[in-house]
Amino acid sequence: MIFLFEKFFSDKTRERTEKIILNLALISFFIHLAVIYLLKFDFIQLPLGADLLENPISAVYTPFSFILIYEVYLLIYYLPKSITTYITKQYEIITLIIIRKLFKDLSSLELSSDWFEIKGDLQFTYDLIGSLLLFYLIFQFQKQGKKKFVPVDLIKPRIDKFVYKKKMIAVVLVPLFFGMALYTLVVWSLGFSLIPNELAPFESVNNLFFDEFFAVLILVDVVLLLISLFYTDQFNKIIRNSGFIISTILIRMSFGVSGAISTILIVAAVLFGLAMITVHNKYEKDMLLEGVKKK
């Protein structure tokens, strides 16, 4: 198991994966752009007018999809290293999903005085404001995640055992997520080629894979919480990790709704996670100060 972990998550593997993904992102962007212009000048014909093939701006959607794949890899990569970094990656992924959707929506905006009466323009507004709020909340979450109040040397033996368990989980997640992504791609491709005129609406396409991805993350978060109970009985850490599960559930729920509710759920999820880690750090700091006073 450790051999597989070193194989999947060594620095060399991470750097190689990053280069491959970035090259694919760049190539996919130019291919998408080329297809759009070939369609525009009638050099090729497709059986349906897909939204992603009508405007050059929407070509940015494809490279962002590859960037999201790399973010999924980084999420698994950081899982054994830090719970807070692992949760941060969850928040970054959902924010990038919104940003990716913004590029598509930007290509089909209807600029008129009836802005707030057009559903597509309203959704663009929600996502634009939501992405800005999420960027700030993630920044604050990262700041809170870097705060350490307990010397690592005092808890290192317990941490090493917990890290080993997390490494095993990470090794399992690699083929699982790869299989899920491959299955989603095959099913969607077959649906596109066999019944193109009944292709799922864009909202569904935007949620492909990541709907199930966050469902799996909920289970992973629960497993991490249960395993952590073997190594700590501190109330603040139990509540913090439980709060992270609730945060992931709220993100997962956002895929089942649309409009402002979806954006609100995502922002609420990250805000809840930030509140949890902030209170946890305050709790840990006060406990440390009390211990110093007693001495």
Coordinates of C-alpha atoms in Angstrom, one line a residue:
M1 CA 0.0 0.0 0.0
I2 CA 2.8 2.4 0.9
F3 CA 4.5 1.5 -2.4
L4 CA 1.4 2.5 -4.3
F5 CA 1.1 5.7 -2.3
E6 CA 4.7 6.6 -3.2
K7 CA 4.0 5.7 -6.8
F8 CA 0.8 7.9 -7.1
F9 CA 1.8 10.8 -4.8
S10 CA 5.5 11.4 -5.0
D11 CA 6.7 14.9 -6.0
K12 CA 8.0 13.5 -9.3
T13 CA 4.5 12.1 -10.1
R14 CA 2.8 15.3 -9.1
E15 CA 5.1 17.4 -11.3
R16 CA 4.6 15.0 -14.2
T17 CA 0.8 15.0 -13.8
E18 CA 0.8 18.8 -13.6
K19 CA 2.7 19.1 -16.9
I20 CA 0.5 16.5 -18.7
I21 CA -2.7 18.2 -17.5
L22 CA -1.5 21.7 -18.5
N23 CA -0.5 20.5 -21.9
L24 CA -3.8 18.8 -22.4
A25 CA -5.6 22.0 -21.2
L26 CA -3.7 24.1 -23.7
I27 CA -4.3 21.7 -26.6
S28 CA -8.0 21.2 -25.8
F29 CA -8.5 25.0 -25.8
F30 CA -7.1 25.4 -29.3
I31 CA -9.1 22.3 -30.5
H32 CA -12.3 23.7 -29.1
L33 CA -11.6 27.1 -30.6
A34 CA -10.9 25.5 -34.0
V35 CA -14.1 23.6 -33.9
I36 CA -16.1 26.8 -33.1
Y37 CA -14.6 28.6 -36.1
L38 CA -15.0 25.6 -38.4
L39 CA -18.7 25.5 -37.5
K40 CA -19.0 29.3 -37.9
F41 CA -17.7 29.2 -41.5
D42 CA -19.6 26.0 -42.4
F43 CA -16.5 23.9 -42.9
I44 CA -18.0 21.2 -40.7
Q45 CA -21.6 20.4 -39.6
L46 CA -22.8 18.9 -36.4
P47 CA -26.3 17.5 -35.7
L48 CA -27.1 20.1 -33.1
G49 CA -26.1 23.6 -32.1
A50 CA -24.4 23.0 -28.7
D51 CA -24.1 26.1 -26.5
L52 CA -20.4 25.4 -26.0
L53 CA -19.8 25.6 -29.8
E54 CA -21.4 29.0 -30.5
N55 CA -19.0 31.6 -29.1
P56 CA -15.2 31.6 -28.8
I57 CA -15.4 32.7 -25.1
S58 CA -17.0 29.3 -24.3
A59 CA -13.8 27.6 -25.5
V60 CA -12.3 28.4 -22.1
Y61 CA -14.7 25.9 -20.6
T62 CA -12.7 22.9 -21.9
P63 CA -9.2 23.8 -20.4
F64 CA -10.9 24.6 -17.1
S65 CA -12.3 21.0 -17.1
F66 CA -8.7 19.7 -17.3
I67 CA -7.6 22.1 -14.5
L68 CA -10.5 20.7 -12.4
I69 CA -9.1 17.1 -13.0
Y70 CA -5.8 18.3 -11.7
E71 CA -7.5 19.9 -8.6
V72 CA -9.1 16.5 -7.9
Y73 CA -5.7 14.9 -8.0
L74 CA -4.3 17.6 -5.6
L75 CA -7.2 17.0 -3.2
I76 CA -6.2 13.3 -2.9
Y77 CA -2.5 14.3 -2.8
Y78 CA -3.0 16.6 0.2
L79 CA -5.4 14.3 2.1
P80 CA -2.7 12.5 4.1
K81 CA -0.8 15.8 4.7
S82 CA -3.5 18.1 6.2
I83 CA -7.2 17.8 6.8
T84 CA -7.6 21.6 6.4
T85 CA -5.7 21.7 3.1
Y86 CA -7.9 18.7 1.9
I87 CA -11.0 20.7 2.8
T88 CA -9.6 23.8 1.2
K89 CA -9.2 21.8 -2.1
Q90 CA -12.9 20.9 -1.9
Y91 CA -13.8 24.6 -1.7
E92 CA -11.4 25.4 -4.5
I93 CA -12.9 22.8 -6.8
I94 CA -16.5 24.0 -6.3
T95 CA -15.3 27.6 -6.9
L96 CA -13.6 26.5 -10.1
I97 CA -16.8 24.8 -11.2
I98 CA -18.6 28.1 -10.8
I99 CA -15.9 30.0 -12.7
R100 CA -15.9 27.5 -15.5
K101 CA -19.7 28.0 -15.8
L102 CA -19.2 31.8 -15.9
F103 CA -17.2 31.5 -19.1
K104 CA -20.0 29.6 -20.8
D105 CA -22.7 32.0 -19.5
L106 CA -20.6 35.0 -20.5
S107 CA -20.8 33.9 -24.1
S108 CA -24.6 33.9 -24.1
L109 CA -25.5 37.0 -22.0
E110 CA -28.4 39.1 -23.2
L111 CA -27.4 42.7 -22.6
S112 CA -30.6 44.6 -22.1
S113 CA -32.5 46.8 -19.7
D114 CA -34.4 43.7 -18.5
W115 CA -31.3 42.1 -17.0
F116 CA -33.0 41.1 -13.8
E117 CA -35.9 39.5 -15.7
I118 CA -33.8 37.2 -17.8
K119 CA -33.1 33.8 -16.1
G120 CA -29.6 33.3 -17.7
D121 CA -28.4 36.8 -16.8
L122 CA -29.7 36.4 -13.2
Q123 CA -27.8 33.1 -12.8
F124 CA -24.6 34.8 -14.2
T125 CA -25.1 37.6 -11.6
Y126 CA -25.5 35.0 -8.8
D127 CA -22.4 33.1 -9.9
L128 CA -20.3 36.2 -10.3
I129 CA -21.1 37.5 -6.8
G130 CA -20.8 33.9 -5.4
S131 CA -17.4 33.3 -6.9
L132 CA -16.0 36.6 -5.4
L133 CA -17.4 35.7 -2.0
L134 CA -16.0 32.2 -2.2
F135 CA -12.5 33.5 -3.2
Y136 CA -12.5 35.7 0.0
L137 CA -13.8 33.0 2.2
I138 CA -11.3 30.5 1.0
F139 CA -8.5 33.0 1.6
Q140 CA -9.7 33.4 5.2
F141 CA -10.1 29.6 5.6
Q142 CA -6.5 29.1 4.5
K143 CA -5.3 31.7 7.0
Q144 CA -7.1 29.9 9.8
G145 CA -5.9 26.5 8.6
K146 CA -2.2 27.6 9.0
K147 CA -2.6 28.4 12.7
K148 CA -1.1 25.8 15.0
F149 CA -1.3 26.0 18.8
V150 CA -0.2 22.6 19.8
P151 CA 3.5 21.6 19.3
V152 CA 3.7 18.8 16.7
D153 CA 6.2 16.8 18.8
L154 CA 3.7 16.2 21.5
I155 CA 1.2 14.5 19.2
K156 CA 3.6 13.1 16.5
P157 CA 3.1 9.4 17.3
R158 CA -0.7 9.7 17.0
I159 CA -0.4 11.8 13.9
D160 CA 1.9 9.2 12.2
K161 CA -0.7 6.5 12.7
F162 CA -3.5 8.7 11.5
V163 CA -1.5 9.7 8.4
Y164 CA -0.9 6.1 7.5
K165 CA -4.6 5.4 7.5
K166 CA -5.2 8.5 5.3
K167 CA -2.5 7.3 2.9
M168 CA -4.5 4.0 2.5
I169 CA -7.7 6.0 1.8
A170 CA -5.8 8.2 -0.8
V171 CA -4.6 5.1 -2.6
V172 CA -8.1 3.7 -2.9
L173 CA -9.5 7.1 -4.1
V174 CA -7.2 7.3 -7.1
P175 CA -8.6 4.3 -9.1
L176 CA -12.1 5.0 -7.8
F177 CA -12.2 8.6 -9.1
F178 CA -10.4 7.6 -12.3
G179 CA -13.1 4.9 -12.9
M180 CA -15.9 7.3 -12.1
A181 CA -14.5 9.9 -14.5
L182 CA -14.1 7.3 -17.3
Y183 CA -17.6 5.9 -16.8
T184 CA -19.1 9.4 -16.8
L185 CA -17.2 10.3 -20.0
V186 CA -18.3 7.1 -21.8
V187 CA -22.0 7.5 -20.8
W188 CA -22.1 11.1 -21.8
S189 CA -20.3 10.4 -25.1
L190 CA -22.7 7.6 -25.9
G191 CA -25.7 9.9 -25.1
F192 CA -24.2 12.7 -27.2
S193 CA -23.7 10.4 -30.3
L194 CA -26.9 8.3 -30.0
I195 CA -29.4 10.9 -29.0
P196 CA -27.8 14.3 -29.6
N197 CA -31.1 16.2 -29.8
E198 CA -32.0 15.0 -26.3
L199 CA -28.7 15.9 -24.7
A200 CA -28.9 16.9 -21.1
P201 CA -29.2 20.7 -20.4
F202 CA -26.0 22.6 -19.7
E203 CA -26.5 22.6 -15.9
S204 CA -26.4 18.8 -16.0
V205 CA -23.3 18.8 -18.2
N206 CA -21.6 21.2 -15.7
N207 CA -22.4 18.9 -12.9
L208 CA -21.1 15.7 -14.6
F209 CA -18.8 13.6 -12.4
F210 CA -18.7 16.3 -9.6
D211 CA -22.2 15.4 -8.4
E212 CA -21.0 11.9 -7.6
F213 CA -17.5 13.1 -6.7
F214 CA -18.9 15.1 -3.7
A215 CA -21.1 12.3 -2.7
V216 CA -18.0 10.1 -2.3
L217 CA -16.2 12.9 -0.4
I218 CA -19.1 12.9 2.1
L219 CA -18.4 9.2 2.8
V220 CA -14.6 9.9 2.9
D221 CA -15.2 12.7 5.5
V222 CA -17.3 10.4 7.6
V223 CA -14.6 7.7 7.5
L224 CA -11.9 10.3 8.5
L225 CA -14.0 11.5 11.4
L226 CA -14.5 7.9 12.7
I227 CA -10.8 7.1 12.3
S228 CA -9.8 10.3 14.1
L229 CA -11.8 9.2 17.1
F230 CA -9.1 6.5 17.7
Y231 CA -6.4 9.2 18.1
T232 CA -8.2 12.1 19.8
D233 CA -11.1 12.7 22.1
Q234 CA -10.8 16.5 22.0
F235 CA -14.3 18.0 21.7
N236 CA -13.1 20.9 19.5
K237 CA -11.5 18.6 16.9
I238 CA -14.6 16.3 16.8
I239 CA -16.9 19.2 16.3
R240 CA -14.6 20.8 13.6
N241 CA -14.4 17.5 11.6
S242 CA -18.2 17.0 12.0
G243 CA -18.6 20.6 10.7
F244 CA -16.5 19.8 7.6
I245 CA -18.9 16.9 6.8
I246 CA -21.9 19.2 7.0
S247 CA -20.0 21.7 4.8
T248 CA -19.4 18.9 2.1
I249 CA -23.1 17.8 2.3
L250 CA -24.2 21.4 1.6
I251 CA -22.0 21.5 -1.4
R252 CA -23.4 18.2 -2.6
M253 CA -26.9 19.5 -2.1
S254 CA -26.2 22.5 -4.4
F255 CA -26.0 20.2 -7.4
G256 CA -29.6 19.2 -6.9
V257 CA -31.0 22.8 -7.2
S258 CA -30.5 25.7 -9.5
G259 CA -30.6 29.5 -9.5
A260 CA -29.8 31.6 -6.4
I261 CA -30.4 28.6 -4.1
S262 CA -27.5 26.7 -5.6
T263 CA -25.1 29.6 -5.2
I264 CA -26.3 30.3 -1.6
L265 CA -25.8 26.7 -0.6
I266 CA -22.2 26.7 -1.8
V267 CA -21.4 30.0 -0.1
A268 CA -23.1 28.8 3.1
A269 CA -21.1 25.6 3.0
V270 CA -17.7 27.5 2.8
L271 CA -18.9 30.1 5.4
F272 CA -19.9 27.3 7.8
G273 CA -16.5 25.6 7.3
L274 CA -14.7 28.9 8.0
A275 CA -16.8 29.5 11.1
M276 CA -16.0 26.0 12.4
I277 CA -12.3 26.3 11.9
T278 CA -12.3 29.8 13.4
V279 CA -14.1 28.7 16.6
H280 CA -11.9 25.5 16.7
N281 CA -8.7 27.7 16.7
K282 CA -10.1 30.0 19.3
Y283 CA -11.0 27.0 21.5
E284 CA -7.5 25.5 21.0
K285 CA -5.7 28.8 21.7
D286 CA -7.7 29.3 25.0
M287 CA -7.0 25.7 26.1
L288 CA -3.3 26.3 25.5
L289 CA -3.3 29.6 27.5
E290 CA -5.1 27.9 30.4
G291 CA -2.5 25.1 30.4
V292 CA 0.4 27.7 30.5
K293 CA -1.3 29.5 33.4
K294 CA -1.6 26.3 35.4
K295 CA 2.1 25.7 35.0

